[in-house]
mmCIF file of C-alpha atoms in Angstrom:
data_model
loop_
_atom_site.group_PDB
_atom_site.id
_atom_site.type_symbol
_atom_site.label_atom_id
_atom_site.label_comp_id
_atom_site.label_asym_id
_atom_site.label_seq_id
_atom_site.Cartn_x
_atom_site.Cartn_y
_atom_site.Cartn_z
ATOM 1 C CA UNK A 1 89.526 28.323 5.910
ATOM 2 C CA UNK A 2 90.241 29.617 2.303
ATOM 3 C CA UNK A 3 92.490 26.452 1.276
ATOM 4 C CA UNK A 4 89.918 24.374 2.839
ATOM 5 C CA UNK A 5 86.564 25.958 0.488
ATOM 6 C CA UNK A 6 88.914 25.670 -2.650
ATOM 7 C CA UNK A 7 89.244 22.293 -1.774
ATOM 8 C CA UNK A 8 85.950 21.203 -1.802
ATOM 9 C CA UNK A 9 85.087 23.111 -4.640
ATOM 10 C CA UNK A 10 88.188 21.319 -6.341
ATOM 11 C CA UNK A 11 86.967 18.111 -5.357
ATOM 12 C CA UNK A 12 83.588 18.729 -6.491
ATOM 13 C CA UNK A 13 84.567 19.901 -9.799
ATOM 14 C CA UNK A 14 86.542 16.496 -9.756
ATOM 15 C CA UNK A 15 83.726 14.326 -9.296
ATOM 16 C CA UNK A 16 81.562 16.391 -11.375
ATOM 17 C CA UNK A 17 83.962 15.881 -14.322
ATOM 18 C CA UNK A 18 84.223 12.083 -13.493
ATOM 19 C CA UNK A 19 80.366 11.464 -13.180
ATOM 20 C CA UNK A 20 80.018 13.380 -16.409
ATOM 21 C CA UNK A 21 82.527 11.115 -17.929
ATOM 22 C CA UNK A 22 80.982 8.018 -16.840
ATOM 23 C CA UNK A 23 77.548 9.235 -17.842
ATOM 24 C CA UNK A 24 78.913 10.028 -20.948
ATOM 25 C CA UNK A 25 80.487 5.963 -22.135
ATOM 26 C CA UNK A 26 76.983 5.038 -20.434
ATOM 27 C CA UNK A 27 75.148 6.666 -23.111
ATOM 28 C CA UNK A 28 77.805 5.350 -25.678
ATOM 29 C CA UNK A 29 77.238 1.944 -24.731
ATOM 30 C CA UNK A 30 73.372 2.077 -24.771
ATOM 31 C CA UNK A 31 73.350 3.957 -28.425
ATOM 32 C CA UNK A 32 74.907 0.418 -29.450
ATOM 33 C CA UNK A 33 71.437 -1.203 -30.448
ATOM 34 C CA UNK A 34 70.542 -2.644 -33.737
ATOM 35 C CA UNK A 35 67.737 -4.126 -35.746
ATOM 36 C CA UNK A 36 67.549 -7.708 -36.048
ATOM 37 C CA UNK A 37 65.057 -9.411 -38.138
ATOM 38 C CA UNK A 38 64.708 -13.392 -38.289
ATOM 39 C CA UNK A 39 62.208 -16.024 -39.048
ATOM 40 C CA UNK A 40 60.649 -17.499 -36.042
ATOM 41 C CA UNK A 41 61.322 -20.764 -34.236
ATOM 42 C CA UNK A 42 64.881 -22.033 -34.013
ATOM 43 C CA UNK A 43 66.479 -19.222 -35.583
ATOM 44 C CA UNK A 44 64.388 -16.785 -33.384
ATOM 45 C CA UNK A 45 66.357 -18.202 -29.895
ATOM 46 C CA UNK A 46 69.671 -17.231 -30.958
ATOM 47 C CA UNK A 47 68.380 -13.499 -30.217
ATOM 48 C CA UNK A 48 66.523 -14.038 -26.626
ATOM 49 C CA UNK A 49 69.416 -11.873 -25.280
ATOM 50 C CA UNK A 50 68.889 -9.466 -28.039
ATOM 51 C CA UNK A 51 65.455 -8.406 -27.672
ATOM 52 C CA UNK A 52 66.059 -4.403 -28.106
ATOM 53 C CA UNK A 53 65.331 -4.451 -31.736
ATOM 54 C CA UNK A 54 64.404 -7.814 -32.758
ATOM 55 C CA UNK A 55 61.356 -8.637 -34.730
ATOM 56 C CA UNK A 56 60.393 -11.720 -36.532
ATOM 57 C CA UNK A 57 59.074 -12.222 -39.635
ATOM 58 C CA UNK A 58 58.502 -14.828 -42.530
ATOM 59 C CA UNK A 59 61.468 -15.202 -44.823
ATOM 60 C CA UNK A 60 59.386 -13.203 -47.806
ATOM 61 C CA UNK A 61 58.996 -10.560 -45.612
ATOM 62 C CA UNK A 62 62.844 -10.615 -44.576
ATOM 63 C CA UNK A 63 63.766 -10.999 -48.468
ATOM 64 C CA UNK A 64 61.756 -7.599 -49.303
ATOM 65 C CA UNK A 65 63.025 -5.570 -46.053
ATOM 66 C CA UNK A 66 67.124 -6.081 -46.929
ATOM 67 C CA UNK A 67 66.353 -5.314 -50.734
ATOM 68 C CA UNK A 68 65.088 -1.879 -49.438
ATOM 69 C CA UNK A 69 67.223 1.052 -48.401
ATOM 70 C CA UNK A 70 65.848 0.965 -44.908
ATOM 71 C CA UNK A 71 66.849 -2.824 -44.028
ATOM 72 C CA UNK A 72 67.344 -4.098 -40.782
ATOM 73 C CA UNK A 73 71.591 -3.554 -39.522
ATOM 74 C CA UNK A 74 71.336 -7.812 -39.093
ATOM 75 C CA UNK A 75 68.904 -10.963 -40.208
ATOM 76 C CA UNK A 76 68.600 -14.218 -40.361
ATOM 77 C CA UNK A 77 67.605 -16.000 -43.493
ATOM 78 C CA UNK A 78 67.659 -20.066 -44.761
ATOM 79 C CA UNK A 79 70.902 -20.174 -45.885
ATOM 80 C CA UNK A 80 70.175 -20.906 -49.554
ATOM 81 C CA UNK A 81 67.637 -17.888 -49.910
ATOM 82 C CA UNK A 82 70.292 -15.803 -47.923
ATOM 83 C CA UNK A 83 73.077 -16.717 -50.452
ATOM 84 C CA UNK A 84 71.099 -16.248 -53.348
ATOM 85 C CA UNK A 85 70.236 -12.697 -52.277
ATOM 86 C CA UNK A 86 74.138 -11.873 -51.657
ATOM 87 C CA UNK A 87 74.901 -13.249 -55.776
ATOM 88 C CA UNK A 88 72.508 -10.855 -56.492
ATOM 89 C CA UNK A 89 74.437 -7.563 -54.603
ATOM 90 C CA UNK A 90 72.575 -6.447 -52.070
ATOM 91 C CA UNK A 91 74.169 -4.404 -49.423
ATOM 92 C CA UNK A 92 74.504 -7.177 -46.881
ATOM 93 C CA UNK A 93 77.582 -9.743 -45.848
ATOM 94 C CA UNK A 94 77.238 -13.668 -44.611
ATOM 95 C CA UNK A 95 78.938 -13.306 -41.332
ATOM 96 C CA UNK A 96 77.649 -16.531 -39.770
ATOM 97 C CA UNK A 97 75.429 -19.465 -39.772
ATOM 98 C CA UNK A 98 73.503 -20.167 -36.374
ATOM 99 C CA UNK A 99 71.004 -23.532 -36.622
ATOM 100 C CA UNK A 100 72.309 -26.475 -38.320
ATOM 101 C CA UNK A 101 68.998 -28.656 -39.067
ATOM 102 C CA UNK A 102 66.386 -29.992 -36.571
ATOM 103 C CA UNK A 103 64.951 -32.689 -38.781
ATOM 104 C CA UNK A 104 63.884 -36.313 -37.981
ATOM 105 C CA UNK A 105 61.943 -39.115 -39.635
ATOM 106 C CA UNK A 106 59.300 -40.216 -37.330
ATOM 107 C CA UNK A 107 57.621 -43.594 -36.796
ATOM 108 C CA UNK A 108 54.425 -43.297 -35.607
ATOM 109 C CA UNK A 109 54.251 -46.970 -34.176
ATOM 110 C CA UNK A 110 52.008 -48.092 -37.015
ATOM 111 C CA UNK A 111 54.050 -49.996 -39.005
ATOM 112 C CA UNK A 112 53.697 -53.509 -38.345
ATOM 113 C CA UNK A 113 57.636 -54.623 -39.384
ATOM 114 C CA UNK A 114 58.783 -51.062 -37.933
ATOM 115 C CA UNK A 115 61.154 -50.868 -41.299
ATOM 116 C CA UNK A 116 60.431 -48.311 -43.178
ATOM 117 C CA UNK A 117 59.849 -49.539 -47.224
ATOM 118 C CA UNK A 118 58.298 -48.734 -50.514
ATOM 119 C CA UNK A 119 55.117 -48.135 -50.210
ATOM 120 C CA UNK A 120 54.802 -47.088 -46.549
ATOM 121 C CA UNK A 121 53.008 -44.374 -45.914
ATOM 122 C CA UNK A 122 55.182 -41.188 -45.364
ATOM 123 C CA UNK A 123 54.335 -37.959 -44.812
ATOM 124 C CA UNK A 124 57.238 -34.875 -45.775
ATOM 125 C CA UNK A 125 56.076 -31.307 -45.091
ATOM 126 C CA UNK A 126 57.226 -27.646 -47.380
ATOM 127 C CA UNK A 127 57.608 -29.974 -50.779
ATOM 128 C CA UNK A 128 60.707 -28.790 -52.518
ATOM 129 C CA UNK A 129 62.103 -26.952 -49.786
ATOM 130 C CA UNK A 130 65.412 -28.296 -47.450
ATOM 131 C CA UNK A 131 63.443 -31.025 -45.551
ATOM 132 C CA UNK A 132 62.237 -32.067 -48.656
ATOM 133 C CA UNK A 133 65.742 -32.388 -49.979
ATOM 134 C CA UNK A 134 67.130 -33.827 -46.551
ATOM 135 C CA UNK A 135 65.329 -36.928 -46.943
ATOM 136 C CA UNK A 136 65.886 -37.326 -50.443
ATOM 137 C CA UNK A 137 69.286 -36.665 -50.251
ATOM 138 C CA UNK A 138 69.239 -39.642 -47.618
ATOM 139 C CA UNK A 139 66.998 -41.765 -49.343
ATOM 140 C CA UNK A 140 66.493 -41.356 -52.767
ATOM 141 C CA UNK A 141 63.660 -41.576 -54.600
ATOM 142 C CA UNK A 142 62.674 -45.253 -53.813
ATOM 143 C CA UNK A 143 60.435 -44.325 -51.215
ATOM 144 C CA UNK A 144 58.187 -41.507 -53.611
ATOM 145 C CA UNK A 145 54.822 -43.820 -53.996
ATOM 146 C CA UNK A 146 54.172 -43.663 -50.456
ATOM 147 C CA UNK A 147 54.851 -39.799 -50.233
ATOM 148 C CA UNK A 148 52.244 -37.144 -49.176
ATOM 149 C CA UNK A 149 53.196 -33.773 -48.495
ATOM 150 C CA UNK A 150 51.755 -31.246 -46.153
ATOM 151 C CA UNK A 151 52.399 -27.044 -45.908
ATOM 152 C CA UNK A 152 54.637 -27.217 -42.998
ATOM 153 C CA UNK A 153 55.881 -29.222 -39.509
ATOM 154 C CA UNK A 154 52.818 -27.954 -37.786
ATOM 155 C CA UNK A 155 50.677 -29.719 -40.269
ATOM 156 C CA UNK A 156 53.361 -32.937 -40.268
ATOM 157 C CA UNK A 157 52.902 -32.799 -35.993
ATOM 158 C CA UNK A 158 49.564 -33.420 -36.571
ATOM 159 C CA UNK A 159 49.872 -35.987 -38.508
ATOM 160 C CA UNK A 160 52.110 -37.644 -35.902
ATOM 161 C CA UNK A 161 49.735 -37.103 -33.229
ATOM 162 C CA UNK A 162 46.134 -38.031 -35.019
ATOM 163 C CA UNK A 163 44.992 -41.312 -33.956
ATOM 164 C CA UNK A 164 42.780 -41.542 -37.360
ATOM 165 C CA UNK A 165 46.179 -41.148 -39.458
ATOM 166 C CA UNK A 166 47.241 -43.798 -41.631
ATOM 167 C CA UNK A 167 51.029 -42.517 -41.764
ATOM 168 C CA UNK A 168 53.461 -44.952 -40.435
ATOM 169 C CA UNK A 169 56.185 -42.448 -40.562
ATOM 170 C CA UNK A 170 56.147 -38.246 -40.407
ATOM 171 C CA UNK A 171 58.925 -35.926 -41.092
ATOM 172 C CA UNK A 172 58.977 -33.279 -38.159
ATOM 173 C CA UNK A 173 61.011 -30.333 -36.542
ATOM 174 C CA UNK A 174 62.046 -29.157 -33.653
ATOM 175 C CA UNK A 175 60.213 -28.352 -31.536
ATOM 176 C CA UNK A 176 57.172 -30.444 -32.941
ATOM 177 C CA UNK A 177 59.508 -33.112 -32.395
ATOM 178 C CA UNK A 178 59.191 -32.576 -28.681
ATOM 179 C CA UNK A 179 55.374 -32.024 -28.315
ATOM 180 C CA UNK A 180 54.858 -35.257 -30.912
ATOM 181 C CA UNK A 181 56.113 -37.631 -28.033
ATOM 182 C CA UNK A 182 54.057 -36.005 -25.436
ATOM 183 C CA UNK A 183 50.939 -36.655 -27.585
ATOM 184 C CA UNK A 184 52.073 -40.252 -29.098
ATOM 185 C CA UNK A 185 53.888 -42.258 -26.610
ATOM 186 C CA UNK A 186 54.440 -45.034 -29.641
ATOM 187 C CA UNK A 187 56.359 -42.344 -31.680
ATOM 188 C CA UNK A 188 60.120 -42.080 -31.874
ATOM 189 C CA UNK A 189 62.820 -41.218 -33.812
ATOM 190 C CA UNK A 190 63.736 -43.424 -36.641
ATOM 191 C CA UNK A 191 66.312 -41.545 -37.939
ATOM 192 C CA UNK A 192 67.930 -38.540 -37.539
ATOM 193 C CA UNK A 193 68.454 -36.566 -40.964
ATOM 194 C CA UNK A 194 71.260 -34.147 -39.526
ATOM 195 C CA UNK A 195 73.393 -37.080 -39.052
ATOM 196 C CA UNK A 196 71.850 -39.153 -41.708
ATOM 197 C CA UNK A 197 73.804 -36.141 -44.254
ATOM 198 C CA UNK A 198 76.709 -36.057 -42.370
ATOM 199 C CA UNK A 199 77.724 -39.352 -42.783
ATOM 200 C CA UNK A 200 77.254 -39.414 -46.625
ATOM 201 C CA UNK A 201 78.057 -35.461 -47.153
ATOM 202 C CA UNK A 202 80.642 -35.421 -44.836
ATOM 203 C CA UNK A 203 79.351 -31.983 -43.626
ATOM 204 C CA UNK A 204 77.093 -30.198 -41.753
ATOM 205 C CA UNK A 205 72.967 -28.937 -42.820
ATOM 206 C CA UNK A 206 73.860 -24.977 -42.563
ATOM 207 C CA UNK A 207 70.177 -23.887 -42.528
ATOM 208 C CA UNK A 208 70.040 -20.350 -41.284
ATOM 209 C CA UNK A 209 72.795 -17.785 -42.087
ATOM 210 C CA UNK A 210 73.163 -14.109 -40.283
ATOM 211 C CA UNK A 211 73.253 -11.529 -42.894
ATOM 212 C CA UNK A 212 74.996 -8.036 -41.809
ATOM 213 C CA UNK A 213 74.228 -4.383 -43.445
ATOM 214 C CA UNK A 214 77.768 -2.966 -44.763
ATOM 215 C CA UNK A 215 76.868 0.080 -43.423
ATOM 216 C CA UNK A 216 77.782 -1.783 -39.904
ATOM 217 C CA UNK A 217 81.247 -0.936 -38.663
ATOM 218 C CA UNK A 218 83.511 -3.747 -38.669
ATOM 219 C CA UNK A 219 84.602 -3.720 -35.239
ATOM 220 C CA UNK A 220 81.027 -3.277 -33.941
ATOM 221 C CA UNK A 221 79.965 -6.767 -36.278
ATOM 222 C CA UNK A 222 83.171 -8.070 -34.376
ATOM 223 C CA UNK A 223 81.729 -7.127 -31.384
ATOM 224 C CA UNK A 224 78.049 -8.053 -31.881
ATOM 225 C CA UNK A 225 79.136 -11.954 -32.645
ATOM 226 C CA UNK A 226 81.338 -12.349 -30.214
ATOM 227 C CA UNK A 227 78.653 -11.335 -27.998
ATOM 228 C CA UNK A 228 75.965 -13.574 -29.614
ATOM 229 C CA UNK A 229 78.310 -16.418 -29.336
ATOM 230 C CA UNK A 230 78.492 -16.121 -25.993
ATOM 231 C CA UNK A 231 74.515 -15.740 -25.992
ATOM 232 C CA UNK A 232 74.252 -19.096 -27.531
ATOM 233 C CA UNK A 233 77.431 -20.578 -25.416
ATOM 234 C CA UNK A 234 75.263 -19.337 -21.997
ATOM 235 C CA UNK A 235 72.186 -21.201 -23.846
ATOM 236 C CA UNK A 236 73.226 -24.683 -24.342
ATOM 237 C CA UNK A 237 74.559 -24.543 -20.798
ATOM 238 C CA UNK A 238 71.137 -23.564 -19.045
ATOM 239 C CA UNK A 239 68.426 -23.153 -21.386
ATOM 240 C CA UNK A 240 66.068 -22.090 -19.075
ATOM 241 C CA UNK A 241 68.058 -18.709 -19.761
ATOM 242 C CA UNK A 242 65.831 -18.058 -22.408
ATOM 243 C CA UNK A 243 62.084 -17.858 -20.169
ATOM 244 C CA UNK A 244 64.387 -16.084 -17.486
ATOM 245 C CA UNK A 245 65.593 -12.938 -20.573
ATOM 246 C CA UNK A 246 62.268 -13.402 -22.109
ATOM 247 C CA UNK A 247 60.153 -12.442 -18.516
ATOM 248 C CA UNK A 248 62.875 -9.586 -18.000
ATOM 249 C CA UNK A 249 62.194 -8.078 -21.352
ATOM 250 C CA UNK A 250 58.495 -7.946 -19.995
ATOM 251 C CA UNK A 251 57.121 -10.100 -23.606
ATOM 252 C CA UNK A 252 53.623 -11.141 -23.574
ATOM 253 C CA UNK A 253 52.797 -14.771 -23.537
ATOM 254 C CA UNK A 254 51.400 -14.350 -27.202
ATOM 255 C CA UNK A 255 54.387 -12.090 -28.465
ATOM 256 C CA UNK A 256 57.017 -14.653 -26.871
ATOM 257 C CA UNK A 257 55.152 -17.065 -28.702
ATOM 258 C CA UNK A 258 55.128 -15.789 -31.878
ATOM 259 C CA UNK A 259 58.933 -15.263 -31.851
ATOM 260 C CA UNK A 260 60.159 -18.304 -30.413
ATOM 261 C CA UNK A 261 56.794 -20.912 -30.657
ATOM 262 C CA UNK A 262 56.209 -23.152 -27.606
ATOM 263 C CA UNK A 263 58.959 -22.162 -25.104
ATOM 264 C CA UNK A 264 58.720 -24.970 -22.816
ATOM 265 C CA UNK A 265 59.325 -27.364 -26.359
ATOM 266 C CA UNK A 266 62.018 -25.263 -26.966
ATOM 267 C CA UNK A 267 63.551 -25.856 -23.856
ATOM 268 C CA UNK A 268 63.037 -29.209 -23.745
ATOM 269 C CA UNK A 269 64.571 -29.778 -27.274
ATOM 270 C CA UNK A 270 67.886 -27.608 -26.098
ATOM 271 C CA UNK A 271 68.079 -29.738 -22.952
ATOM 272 C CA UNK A 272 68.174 -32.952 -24.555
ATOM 273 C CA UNK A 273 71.237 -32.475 -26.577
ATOM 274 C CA UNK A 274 70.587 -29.218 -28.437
ATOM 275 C CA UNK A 275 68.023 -31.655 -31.073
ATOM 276 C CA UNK A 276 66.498 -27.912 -31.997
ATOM 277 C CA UNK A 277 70.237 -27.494 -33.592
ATOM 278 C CA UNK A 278 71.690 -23.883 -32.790
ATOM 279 C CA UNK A 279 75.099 -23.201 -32.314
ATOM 280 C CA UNK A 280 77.191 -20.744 -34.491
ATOM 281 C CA UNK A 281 80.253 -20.637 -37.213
ATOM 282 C CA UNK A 282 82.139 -17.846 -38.870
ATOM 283 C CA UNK A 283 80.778 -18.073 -42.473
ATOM 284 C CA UNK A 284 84.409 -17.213 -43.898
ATOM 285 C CA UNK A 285 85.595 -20.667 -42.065
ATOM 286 C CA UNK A 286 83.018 -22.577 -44.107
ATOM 287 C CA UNK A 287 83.276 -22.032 -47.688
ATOM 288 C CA UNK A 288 83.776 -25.035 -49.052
ATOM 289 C CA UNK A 289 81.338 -27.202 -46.689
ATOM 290 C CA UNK A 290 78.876 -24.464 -47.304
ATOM 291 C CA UNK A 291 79.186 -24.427 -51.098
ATOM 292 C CA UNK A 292 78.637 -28.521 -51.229
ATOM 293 C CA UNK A 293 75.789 -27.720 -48.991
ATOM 294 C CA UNK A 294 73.739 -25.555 -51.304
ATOM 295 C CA UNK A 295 74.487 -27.784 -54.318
ATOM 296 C CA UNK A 296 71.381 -29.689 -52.711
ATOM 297 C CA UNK A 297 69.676 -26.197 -54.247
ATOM 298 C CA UNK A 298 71.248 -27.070 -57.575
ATOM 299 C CA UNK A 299 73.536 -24.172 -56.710
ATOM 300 C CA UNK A 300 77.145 -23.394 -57.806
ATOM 301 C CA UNK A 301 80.143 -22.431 -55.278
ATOM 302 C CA UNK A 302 79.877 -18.916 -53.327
ATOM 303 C CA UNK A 303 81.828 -15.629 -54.624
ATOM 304 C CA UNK A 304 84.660 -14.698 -51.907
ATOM 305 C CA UNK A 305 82.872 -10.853 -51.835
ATOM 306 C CA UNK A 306 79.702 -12.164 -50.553
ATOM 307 C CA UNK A 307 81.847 -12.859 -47.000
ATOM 308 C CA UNK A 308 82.278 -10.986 -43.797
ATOM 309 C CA UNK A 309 85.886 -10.800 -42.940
#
């Protein structure tokens, strides 16, 4: 009867050990969590898996929070901003870029030879900034008569979608792109900027970088991307993913909103062959595409250190 009680109690102490142990790479593996801060919109859906910790906010906003001390562990950034800040010093790497441009030239219907020429009215949105630069790039500077500019794609959407408009063609993003043909059945794409630059830069539009704190351990930045790249992988397969994580995380309507803008859009714009443009690189991979990238910016090549490797 003796062996038998110091058998159970043996047993017990066993599992006791064992449960403690379990409990114990439980907690290790929930302590993993890390602030992420990012613009909203495209960017913004490369983190619906990654909701623990992720906040969006306007690029100014991102630019002041990694110059302070108490900066977020990762963010997203336009990729000329983000490179500029990591010239500069500040305690961050470039460990990968994650949208690629979701920019097309619109015709509204209302051009009578549907050819787009000097003097056709054209509307561009954020003068100065990489749209701006897209379709310059592409076209040069023989369509500038016709040019009027508006703040941003939301303003450009309506210009799309406004029956009293007088543009003939609108410069637009995803996922305005999207909601513009719901509104205007006569709109469609006239040309696609993303491969528009391709074709004469022979590269790729690397708008939004990832931007890691140093004081991140290497093999837990190894492990973060891998993960997000499976995130994104998961994505473009079923993009409906993104409601379905969004609904677990228990987001508001208006929250979920403000992070990612119109979700259905979004969804939309993934299913028809990813036009909103995320997908992912290892920064390191893409120096030299990346550096005749940013001379759009009138910037020179990247310094090595600035790198994640």
């Amino acid at each position: 009867m003796k062996k038998l009680v110091y058998l159970l109690v043996a047993l017990l102490v066993l599992v006791g050990c064992s449960s403690d142990k379990t409990n114990q790479e439980n907690i290790v593996e929930e302590e993993k969590h890390y602030s992420i801060l990012c613009p909203s919109g495209a960017p913004a859906m490369v983190f619906y898996n990654k909701l623990d910790g992720f906040d969006v906010a306007d690029a100014g906003a991102i630019k002041t929070q990694v110059l302070s001390e108490d900066g977020p562990d990762f963010c997203a950034l336009p990729t000329n901003v983000a490179i500029t800040l990591l010239e500069k010093g500040i305690d961050y790497k470039l460990v990968m870029f994650i949208t690629y441009g979701n920019f097309f030239v619109c015709a509204t219907g209302k051009d009578d030879d549907a050819n787009m020429d000097a003097g056709d009215k054209i509307v561009l949105f954020s003068e100065g900034s990489l749209p701006d630069l897209l379709f310059h790039y592409v076209y040069g500077d023989g369509f500038n008569e016709g040019i009027t500019y508006v703040n941003d794609a939301s303003d450009a959407l309506r210009e799309l979608v406004s029956e009293t408009s007088e543009a003939e063609y609108v410069l637009l993003a995803e996922p305005s792109l999207t909601i513009a043909f719901s509104k205007n059945k006569d709109a469609y794409v006239y040309e696609n900027l993303q491969q528009a630059y391709k074709d004469l830069s022979l590269t790729k539009i690397f708008q939004a970088s990832l931007l890691v704190k140093n004081s991140v351990e290497h093999d837990d930045v190894v492990e973060f991307v891998e993960s997000l790249k499976g995130d994104i992988d998961a994505l473009l397969e079923n993009p409906d993913i993104m409601k379905t994580k969004i609904e677990e995380a228990g987001l508001s309507d208006e929250l979920a909103q403000a992070m990612f803008g119109n979700i259905d859009a979004d969804i939309a714009a993934l299913s028809n062959n990813n036009t909103v443009g995320i997908g992912y690189n290892n920064a390191v991979e893409d120096k030299s595409a990346i550096d005749k990238f940013i001379s759009l910016f009138g910037m020179g090549e990247t310094s090595e250190e600035i790198y994640f490797q």
